[in-house]
XYZ file of C-alpha atoms in Angstrom:
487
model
C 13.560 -11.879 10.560
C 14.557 -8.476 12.551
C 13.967 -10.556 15.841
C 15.965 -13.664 14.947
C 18.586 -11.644 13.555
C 19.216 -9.643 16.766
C 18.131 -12.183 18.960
C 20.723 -14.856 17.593
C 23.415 -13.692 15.552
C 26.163 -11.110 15.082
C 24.948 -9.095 12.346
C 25.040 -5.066 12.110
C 21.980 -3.620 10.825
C 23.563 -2.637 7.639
C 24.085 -6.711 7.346
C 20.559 -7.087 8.437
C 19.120 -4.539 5.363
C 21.735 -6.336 2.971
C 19.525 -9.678 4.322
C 16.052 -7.536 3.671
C 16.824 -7.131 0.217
C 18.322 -10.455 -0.491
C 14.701 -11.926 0.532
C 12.969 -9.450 -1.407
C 14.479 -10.660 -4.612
C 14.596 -14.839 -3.815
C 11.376 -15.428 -4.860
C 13.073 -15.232 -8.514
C 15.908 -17.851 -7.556
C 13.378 -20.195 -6.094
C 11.209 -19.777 -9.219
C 14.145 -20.657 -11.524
C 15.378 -23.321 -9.568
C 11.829 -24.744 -9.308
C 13.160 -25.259 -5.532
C 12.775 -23.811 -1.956
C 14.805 -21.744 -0.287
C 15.910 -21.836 3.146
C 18.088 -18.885 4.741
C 20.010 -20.072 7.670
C 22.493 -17.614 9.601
C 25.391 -18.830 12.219
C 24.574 -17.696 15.601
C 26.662 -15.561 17.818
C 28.603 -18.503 19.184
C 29.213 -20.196 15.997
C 27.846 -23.018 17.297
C 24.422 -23.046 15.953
C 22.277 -22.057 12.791
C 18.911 -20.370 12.959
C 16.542 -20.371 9.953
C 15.734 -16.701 9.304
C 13.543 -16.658 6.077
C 11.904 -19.126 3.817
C 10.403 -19.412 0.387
C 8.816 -21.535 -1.570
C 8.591 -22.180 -5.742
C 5.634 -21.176 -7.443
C 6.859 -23.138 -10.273
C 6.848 -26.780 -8.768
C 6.113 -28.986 -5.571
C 7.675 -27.538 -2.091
C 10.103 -30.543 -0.772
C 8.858 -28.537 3.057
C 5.287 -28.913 4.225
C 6.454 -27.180 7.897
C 7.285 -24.177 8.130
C 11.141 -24.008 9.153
C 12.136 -20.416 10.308
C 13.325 -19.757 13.794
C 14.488 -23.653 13.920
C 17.888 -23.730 15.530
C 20.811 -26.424 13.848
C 23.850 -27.387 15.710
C 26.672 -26.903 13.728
C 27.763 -30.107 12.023
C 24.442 -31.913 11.843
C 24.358 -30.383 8.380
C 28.029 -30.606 6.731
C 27.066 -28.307 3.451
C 26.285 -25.757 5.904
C 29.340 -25.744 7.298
C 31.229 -26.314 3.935
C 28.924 -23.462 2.180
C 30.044 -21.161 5.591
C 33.698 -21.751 5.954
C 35.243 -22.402 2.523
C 32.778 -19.499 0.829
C 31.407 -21.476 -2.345
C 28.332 -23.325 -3.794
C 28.324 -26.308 -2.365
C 26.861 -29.083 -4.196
C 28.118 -32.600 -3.267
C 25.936 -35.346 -1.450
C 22.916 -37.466 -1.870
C 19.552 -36.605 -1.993
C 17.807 -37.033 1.372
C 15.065 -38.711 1.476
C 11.636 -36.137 3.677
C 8.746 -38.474 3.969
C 9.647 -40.507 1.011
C 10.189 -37.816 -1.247
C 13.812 -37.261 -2.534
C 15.367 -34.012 -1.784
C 18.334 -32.147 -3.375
C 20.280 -29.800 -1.164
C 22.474 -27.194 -1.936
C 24.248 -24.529 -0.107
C 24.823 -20.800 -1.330
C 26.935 -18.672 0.399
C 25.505 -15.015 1.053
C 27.934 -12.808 0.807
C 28.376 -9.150 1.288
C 31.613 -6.730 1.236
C 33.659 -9.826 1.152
C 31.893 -11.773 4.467
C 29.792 -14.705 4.546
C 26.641 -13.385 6.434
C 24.709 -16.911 5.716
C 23.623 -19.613 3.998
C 21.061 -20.238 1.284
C 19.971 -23.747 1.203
C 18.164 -25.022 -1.916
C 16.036 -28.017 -1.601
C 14.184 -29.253 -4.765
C 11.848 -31.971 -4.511
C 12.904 -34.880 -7.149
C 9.571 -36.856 -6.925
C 8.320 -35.414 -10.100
C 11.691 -35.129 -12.254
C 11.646 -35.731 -15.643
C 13.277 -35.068 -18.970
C 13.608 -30.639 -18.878
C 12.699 -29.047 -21.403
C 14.194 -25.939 -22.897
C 12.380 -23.606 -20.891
C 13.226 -25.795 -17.764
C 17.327 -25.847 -19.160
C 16.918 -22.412 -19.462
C 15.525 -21.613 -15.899
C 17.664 -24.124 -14.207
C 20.835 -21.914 -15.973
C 19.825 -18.679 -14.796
C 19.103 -19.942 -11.496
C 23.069 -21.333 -11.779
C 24.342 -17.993 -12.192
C 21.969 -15.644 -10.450
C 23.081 -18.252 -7.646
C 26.988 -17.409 -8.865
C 26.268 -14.113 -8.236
C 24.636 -14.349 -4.468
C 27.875 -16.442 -3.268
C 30.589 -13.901 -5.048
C 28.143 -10.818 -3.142
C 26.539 -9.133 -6.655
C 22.960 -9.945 -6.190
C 21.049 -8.488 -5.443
C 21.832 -4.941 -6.871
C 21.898 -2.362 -3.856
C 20.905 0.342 -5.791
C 17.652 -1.086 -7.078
C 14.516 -1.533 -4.787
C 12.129 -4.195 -6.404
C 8.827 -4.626 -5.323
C 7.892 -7.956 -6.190
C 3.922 -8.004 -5.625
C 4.315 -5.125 -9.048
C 7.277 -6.412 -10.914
C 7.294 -9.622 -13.419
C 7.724 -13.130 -12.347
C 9.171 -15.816 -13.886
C 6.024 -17.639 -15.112
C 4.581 -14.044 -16.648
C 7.020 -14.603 -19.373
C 11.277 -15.050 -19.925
C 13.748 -13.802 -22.219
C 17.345 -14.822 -21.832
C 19.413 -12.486 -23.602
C 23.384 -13.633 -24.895
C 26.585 -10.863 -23.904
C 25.545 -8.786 -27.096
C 21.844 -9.032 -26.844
C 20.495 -10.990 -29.051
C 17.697 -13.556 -27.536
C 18.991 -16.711 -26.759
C 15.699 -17.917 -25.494
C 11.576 -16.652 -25.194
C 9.393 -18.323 -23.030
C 5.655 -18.561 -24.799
C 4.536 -16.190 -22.106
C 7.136 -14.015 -23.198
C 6.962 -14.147 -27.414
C 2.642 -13.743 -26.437
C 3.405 -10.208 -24.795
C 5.680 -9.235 -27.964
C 3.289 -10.082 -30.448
C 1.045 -8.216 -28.298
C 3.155 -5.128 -29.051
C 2.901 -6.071 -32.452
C 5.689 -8.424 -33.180
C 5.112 -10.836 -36.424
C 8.042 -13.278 -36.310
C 9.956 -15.430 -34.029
C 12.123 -13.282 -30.967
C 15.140 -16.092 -30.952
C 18.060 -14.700 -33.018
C 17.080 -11.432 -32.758
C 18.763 -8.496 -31.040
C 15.811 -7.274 -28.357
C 16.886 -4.072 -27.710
C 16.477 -3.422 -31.744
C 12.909 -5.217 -32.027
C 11.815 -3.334 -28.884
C 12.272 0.022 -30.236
C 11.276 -0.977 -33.628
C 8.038 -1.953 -31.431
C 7.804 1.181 -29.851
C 5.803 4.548 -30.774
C 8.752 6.628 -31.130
C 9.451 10.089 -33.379
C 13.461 8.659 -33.490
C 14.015 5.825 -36.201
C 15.774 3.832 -33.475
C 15.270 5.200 -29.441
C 19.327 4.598 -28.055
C 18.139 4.608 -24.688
C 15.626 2.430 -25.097
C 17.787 -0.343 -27.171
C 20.235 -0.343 -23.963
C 17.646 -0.635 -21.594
C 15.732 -3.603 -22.976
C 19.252 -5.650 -24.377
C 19.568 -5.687 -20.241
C 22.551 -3.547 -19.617
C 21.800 -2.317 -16.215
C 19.249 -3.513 -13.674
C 16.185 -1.411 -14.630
C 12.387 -2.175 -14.889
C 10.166 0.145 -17.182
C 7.425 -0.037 -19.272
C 6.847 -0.213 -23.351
C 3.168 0.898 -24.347
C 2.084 0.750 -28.010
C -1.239 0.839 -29.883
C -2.447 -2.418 -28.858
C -1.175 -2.928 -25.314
C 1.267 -2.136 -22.525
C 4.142 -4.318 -21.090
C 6.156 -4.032 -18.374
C 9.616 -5.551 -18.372
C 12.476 -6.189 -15.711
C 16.028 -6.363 -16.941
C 18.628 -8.052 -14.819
C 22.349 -8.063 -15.834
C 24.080 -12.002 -15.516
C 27.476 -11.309 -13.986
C 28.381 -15.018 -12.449
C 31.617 -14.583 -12.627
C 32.202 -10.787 -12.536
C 31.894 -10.382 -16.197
C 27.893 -9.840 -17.850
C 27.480 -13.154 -19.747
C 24.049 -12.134 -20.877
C 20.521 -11.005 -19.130
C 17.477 -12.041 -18.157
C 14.800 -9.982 -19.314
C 11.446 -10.702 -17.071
C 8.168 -9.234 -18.686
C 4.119 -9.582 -18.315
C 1.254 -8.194 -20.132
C -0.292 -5.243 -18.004
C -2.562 -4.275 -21.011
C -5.930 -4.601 -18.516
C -4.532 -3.524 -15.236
C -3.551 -0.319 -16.744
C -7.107 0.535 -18.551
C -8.335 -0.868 -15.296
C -6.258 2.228 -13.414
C -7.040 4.596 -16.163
C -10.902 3.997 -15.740
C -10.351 4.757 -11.428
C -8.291 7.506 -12.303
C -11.036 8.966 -14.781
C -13.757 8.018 -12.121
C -11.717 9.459 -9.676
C -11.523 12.941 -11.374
C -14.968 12.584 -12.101
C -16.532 12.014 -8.562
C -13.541 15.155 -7.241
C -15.534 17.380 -9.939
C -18.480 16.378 -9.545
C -18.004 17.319 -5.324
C -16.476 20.688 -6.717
C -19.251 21.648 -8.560
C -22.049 21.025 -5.588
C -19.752 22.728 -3.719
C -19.879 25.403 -5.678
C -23.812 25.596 -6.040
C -24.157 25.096 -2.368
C -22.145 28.312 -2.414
C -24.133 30.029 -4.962
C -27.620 29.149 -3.037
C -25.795 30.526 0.463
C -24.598 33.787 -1.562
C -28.369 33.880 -2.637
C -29.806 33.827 0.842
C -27.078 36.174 1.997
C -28.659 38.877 -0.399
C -32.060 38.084 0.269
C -31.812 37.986 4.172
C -29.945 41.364 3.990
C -34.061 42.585 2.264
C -36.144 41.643 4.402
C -37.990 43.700 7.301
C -38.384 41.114 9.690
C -35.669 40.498 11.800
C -37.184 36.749 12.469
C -37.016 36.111 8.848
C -33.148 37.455 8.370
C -31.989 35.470 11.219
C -33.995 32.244 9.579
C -32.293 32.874 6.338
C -28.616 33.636 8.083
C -29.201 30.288 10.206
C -30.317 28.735 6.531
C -27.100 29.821 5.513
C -24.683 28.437 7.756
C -26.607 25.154 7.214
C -25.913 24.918 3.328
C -22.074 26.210 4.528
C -21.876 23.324 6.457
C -22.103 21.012 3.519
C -20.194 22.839 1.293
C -16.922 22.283 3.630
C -17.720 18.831 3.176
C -17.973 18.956 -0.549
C -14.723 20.637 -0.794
C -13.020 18.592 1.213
C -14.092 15.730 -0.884
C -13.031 17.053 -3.716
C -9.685 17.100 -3.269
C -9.509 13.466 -2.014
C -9.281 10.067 -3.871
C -11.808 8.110 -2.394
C -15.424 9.347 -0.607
C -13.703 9.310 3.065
C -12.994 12.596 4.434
C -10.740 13.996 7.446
C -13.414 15.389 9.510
C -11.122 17.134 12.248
C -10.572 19.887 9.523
C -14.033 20.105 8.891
C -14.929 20.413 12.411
C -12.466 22.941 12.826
C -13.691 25.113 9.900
C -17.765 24.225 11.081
C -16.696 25.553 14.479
C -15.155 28.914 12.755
C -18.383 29.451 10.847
C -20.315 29.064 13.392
C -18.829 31.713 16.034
C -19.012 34.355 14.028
C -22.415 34.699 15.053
C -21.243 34.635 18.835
C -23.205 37.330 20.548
C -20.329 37.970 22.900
C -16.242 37.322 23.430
C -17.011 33.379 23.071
C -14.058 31.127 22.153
C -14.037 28.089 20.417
C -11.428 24.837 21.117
C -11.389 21.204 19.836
C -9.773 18.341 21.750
C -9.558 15.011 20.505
C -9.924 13.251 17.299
C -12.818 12.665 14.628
C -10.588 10.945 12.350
C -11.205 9.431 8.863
C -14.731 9.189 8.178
C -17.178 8.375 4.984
C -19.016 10.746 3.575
C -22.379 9.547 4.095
C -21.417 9.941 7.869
C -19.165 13.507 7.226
C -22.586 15.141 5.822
C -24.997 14.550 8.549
C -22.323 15.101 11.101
C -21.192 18.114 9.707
C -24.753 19.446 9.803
C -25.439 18.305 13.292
C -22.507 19.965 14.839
C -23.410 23.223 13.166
C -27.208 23.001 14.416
C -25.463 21.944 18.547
C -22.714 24.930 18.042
C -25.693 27.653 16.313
C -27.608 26.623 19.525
C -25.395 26.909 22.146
C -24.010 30.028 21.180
C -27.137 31.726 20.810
C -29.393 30.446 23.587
C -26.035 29.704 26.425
C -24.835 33.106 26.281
C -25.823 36.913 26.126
C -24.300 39.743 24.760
C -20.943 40.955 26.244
C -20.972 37.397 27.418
C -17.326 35.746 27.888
C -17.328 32.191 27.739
C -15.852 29.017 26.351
C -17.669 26.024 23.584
C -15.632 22.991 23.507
C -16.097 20.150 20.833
C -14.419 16.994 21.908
C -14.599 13.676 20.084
C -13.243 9.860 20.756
C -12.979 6.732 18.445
C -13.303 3.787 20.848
C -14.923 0.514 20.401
C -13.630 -2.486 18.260
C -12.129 -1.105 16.054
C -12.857 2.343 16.603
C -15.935 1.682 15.238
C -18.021 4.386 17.471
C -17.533 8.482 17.720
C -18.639 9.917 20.849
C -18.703 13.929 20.239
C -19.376 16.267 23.131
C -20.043 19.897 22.945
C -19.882 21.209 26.366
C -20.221 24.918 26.918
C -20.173 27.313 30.458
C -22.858 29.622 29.313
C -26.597 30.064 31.147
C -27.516 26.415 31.015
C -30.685 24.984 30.298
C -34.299 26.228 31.311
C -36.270 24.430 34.253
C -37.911 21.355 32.522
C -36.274 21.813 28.870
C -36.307 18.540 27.375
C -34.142 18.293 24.232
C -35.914 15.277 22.678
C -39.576 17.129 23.015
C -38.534 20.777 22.099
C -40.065 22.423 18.945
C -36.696 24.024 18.429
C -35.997 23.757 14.843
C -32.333 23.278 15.031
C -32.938 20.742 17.757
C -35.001 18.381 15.408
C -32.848 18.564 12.840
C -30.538 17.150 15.030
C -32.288 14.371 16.091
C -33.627 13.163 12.530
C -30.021 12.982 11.442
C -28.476 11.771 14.717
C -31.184 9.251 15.258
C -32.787 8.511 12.005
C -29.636 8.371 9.351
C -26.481 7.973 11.617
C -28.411 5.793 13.533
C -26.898 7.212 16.937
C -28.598 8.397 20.414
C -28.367 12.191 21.084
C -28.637 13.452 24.772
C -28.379 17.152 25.874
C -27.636 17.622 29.725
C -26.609 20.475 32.278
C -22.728 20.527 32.183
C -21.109 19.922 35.768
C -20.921 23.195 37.120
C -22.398 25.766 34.684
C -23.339 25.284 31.360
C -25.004 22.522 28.939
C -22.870 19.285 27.346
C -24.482 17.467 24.415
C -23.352 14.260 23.818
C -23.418 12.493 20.439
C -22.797 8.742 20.223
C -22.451 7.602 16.291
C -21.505 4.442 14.800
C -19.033 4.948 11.648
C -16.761 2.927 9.878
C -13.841 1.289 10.932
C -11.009 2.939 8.680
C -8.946 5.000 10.401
């Protein structure tokens, strides 16, 4: 809509957002009117209309199988248009036309904002399948009368209210049409089902709903004031009412046709299940974040453990064993932390990475800095772990075999997310230090460190591991990792 907007008509962006909200709410008009919607805008010569939005009922047959925005309209091909445009009312004269022998109704609603006429609504219902209405039908087809009222006079819908429809109540979840005073005119089944679901023995019709609600309600109060106004439909509000045996979630809408509230439409569903559902992922949600805490905080114990014992023993072989031992279990704490204070088992892994590389040159035997280019990105946790662990074993050997003590020197981690997708991390550690002996070769060395690496490289990221002279001076290990494609 943005592109046809500003690619064919005179509109300001404020007119534009005015146009953004009007389509977020016209799902509910085409709902009521059980008829599709059509939003066409004069273009910047007057001499045309362009189709900017469309919508169709969920609540009967579409009367257009094609899908009409960006179609241009000369003016007068379609005289309600023009009527609707110039004169600045509903315009509802004419036959039905007759779209591959189905009868069509058209009308023409003026959108108007500030006291201009930005566009047009037309409403096209398909006749084929008309038939005697029913109440609820009456009912709908009223609302839909004045809600339409309201779009030509510039009153819907209500600036100060952002809906999101894909959350809020529909029509067809259940219906309450409310009278100037409150009392319920009308209850669609769906509607009087979610009230006795609250707890409600007897009919709604008759009775004032902002009085039943908070009778309804768990409240200290005998009667909750706020609560009465918000649910008789005063103001454009949506909220929720939970009791003992479910929750529901209503949508008031004031019904000003003619400047003056007539009455309200009260829109409701049941959202009994989908809010155990979200308690039960919030609960598992806490559950998993302790459960990560607490390894954490063994893995923290066991490293404070080694600590002391390293700092007993004689051999200097077996303290450095235990120190590297260590760093190894630190490495998957800083995982563990990090997921623990996330909502899902994907982690950041440039701050891990950061923090890994930290840890890991505060064994450097000489002035050796560490930097980071690139990104990791988001990974999952059964890729964070490994990696983490890998990186420490590459940056615990290349800052104790690459460079000497007094040594100056630089380590650089760098890592890229390419593929489709980004579905592949290639790391490099690259580092100007003494380089590799004659005849070292990485993927036969006894090196512990070095296997490690390649058991979790190879065997459980299922990735290739290489470790080369760097151009120059120095050793580069390169890492290439499949991982997922979340970003």
């Amino acid at each position: 809509m943005n592109e046809l907007v500003r690619q064919h008509t005179a509109l300001d962006d404020s007119d534009l957002e005015w146009l953004h909200l009007l389509v977020s709410e016209w799902q509910l008009l085409s709902d009521l009117s059980f008829a599709d919607l059509v939003l066409w805008v004069p273009t910047l010569d007057g001499t045309r209309y362009v189709s900017v939005a469309q919508m169709r009922p969920n609540t009967g047959p579409t009367s257009y199988q094609d899908d009409m925005v960006g179609h241009l309209v000369p003016r007068g091909r379609r005289p309600m248009l023009d009527a609707a445009l110039d004169e600045g009312r509903i315009v509802r004269e004419g036959d039905p036309e007759w779209r591959e022998e189905v009868p069509v109704r058209v009308e023409s609603i003026p959108v108007r904002r500030e006291g201009r006429v930005l566009g047009v609504i037309a409403r096209n219902t398909n006749l084929l399948t008309v038939r005697t209405p029913s109440r609820l039908e009456l009912t709908y087809l009223q609302s839909a009368s004045d809600l339409a009222q309201m779009i030509a006079a510039g009153t819907f819908p209500f600036p100060d209210q952002q809906v999101d429809m894909d959350a809020s109540p529909r029509v067809g979840d259940g219906l309450i049409r409310l009278d100037a005073d409150g009392i319920v005119h009308y209850a669609s089944p769906n509607a009087l089902s979610a009230y006795h679901r609250l707890g409600l023995a007897s009919d709604l019709v008759g009775h004032h709903l902002g009085e039943a609600t908070a009778e309804l309600a768990p409240s200290r109060a005998p009667v909750d004031e706020a609560l009465v106004k918000l649910a008789s439909g005063w103001a454009p509000r949506e909220f929720e009412i939970e009791a003992s045996d479910g929750v529901i979630q209503f949508r008031a809408i004031p019904l000003k046709p003619k400047g003056t509230r007539i009455g309200s439409l009260v829109l409701l569903r049941d959202v009994t299940e989908l809010r155990r559902r979200e308690r039960e992922l919030i609960t598992k949600d806490a559950t998993i974040r302790e459960i990560h805490h607490r390894v954490k905080n063994n893995l923290q114990t066991v490293a404070a453990l080694l600590r002391l014992q390293a700092r007993r023993i004689g051999s200097e072989a077996g303290r450095e064993a235990l120190e590297e031992a260590v760093r190894r279990v630190g490495s998957i704490a800083i995982v563990h932390e990090t997921l623990s204070q996330n909502l899902d088992e994907r982690v950041e892994f440039d701050e891990i990475a950061d923090r890994v590389l930290a840890m890991v040159a505060e064994i450097s035997p000489g002035k050796v800095s560490g930097r980071r280019t690139g990104r990791f990105g988001i990974l999952d946790a059964e890729v964070a772990t490994p990696l983490s662990m890998v990186l420490t074993e590459i940056l615990q050997n290349a800052l104790e075999h690459g460079f000497r003590e007094g040594d100056t020197g630089t380590v650089e981690v760098s890592a890229v997310r390419g593929g489709s997708r980004e579905a592949r991390l290639l790391v490099t550690v690259q580092d100007d230090g003494v380089g590799l002996p004659e005849g070292f070769d990485p993927h036969r060395s006894g090196n512990l460190g070095l296997q490690i690496v390649r058991t979790l490289v190879e065997g459980e990221l299922g990735g290739s591991f290489d470790m080369v002279p760097a151009p120059g001076r120095g050793t580069r290990v390169v890492l290439d990792i499949p991982v997922q494609t979340q970003k």
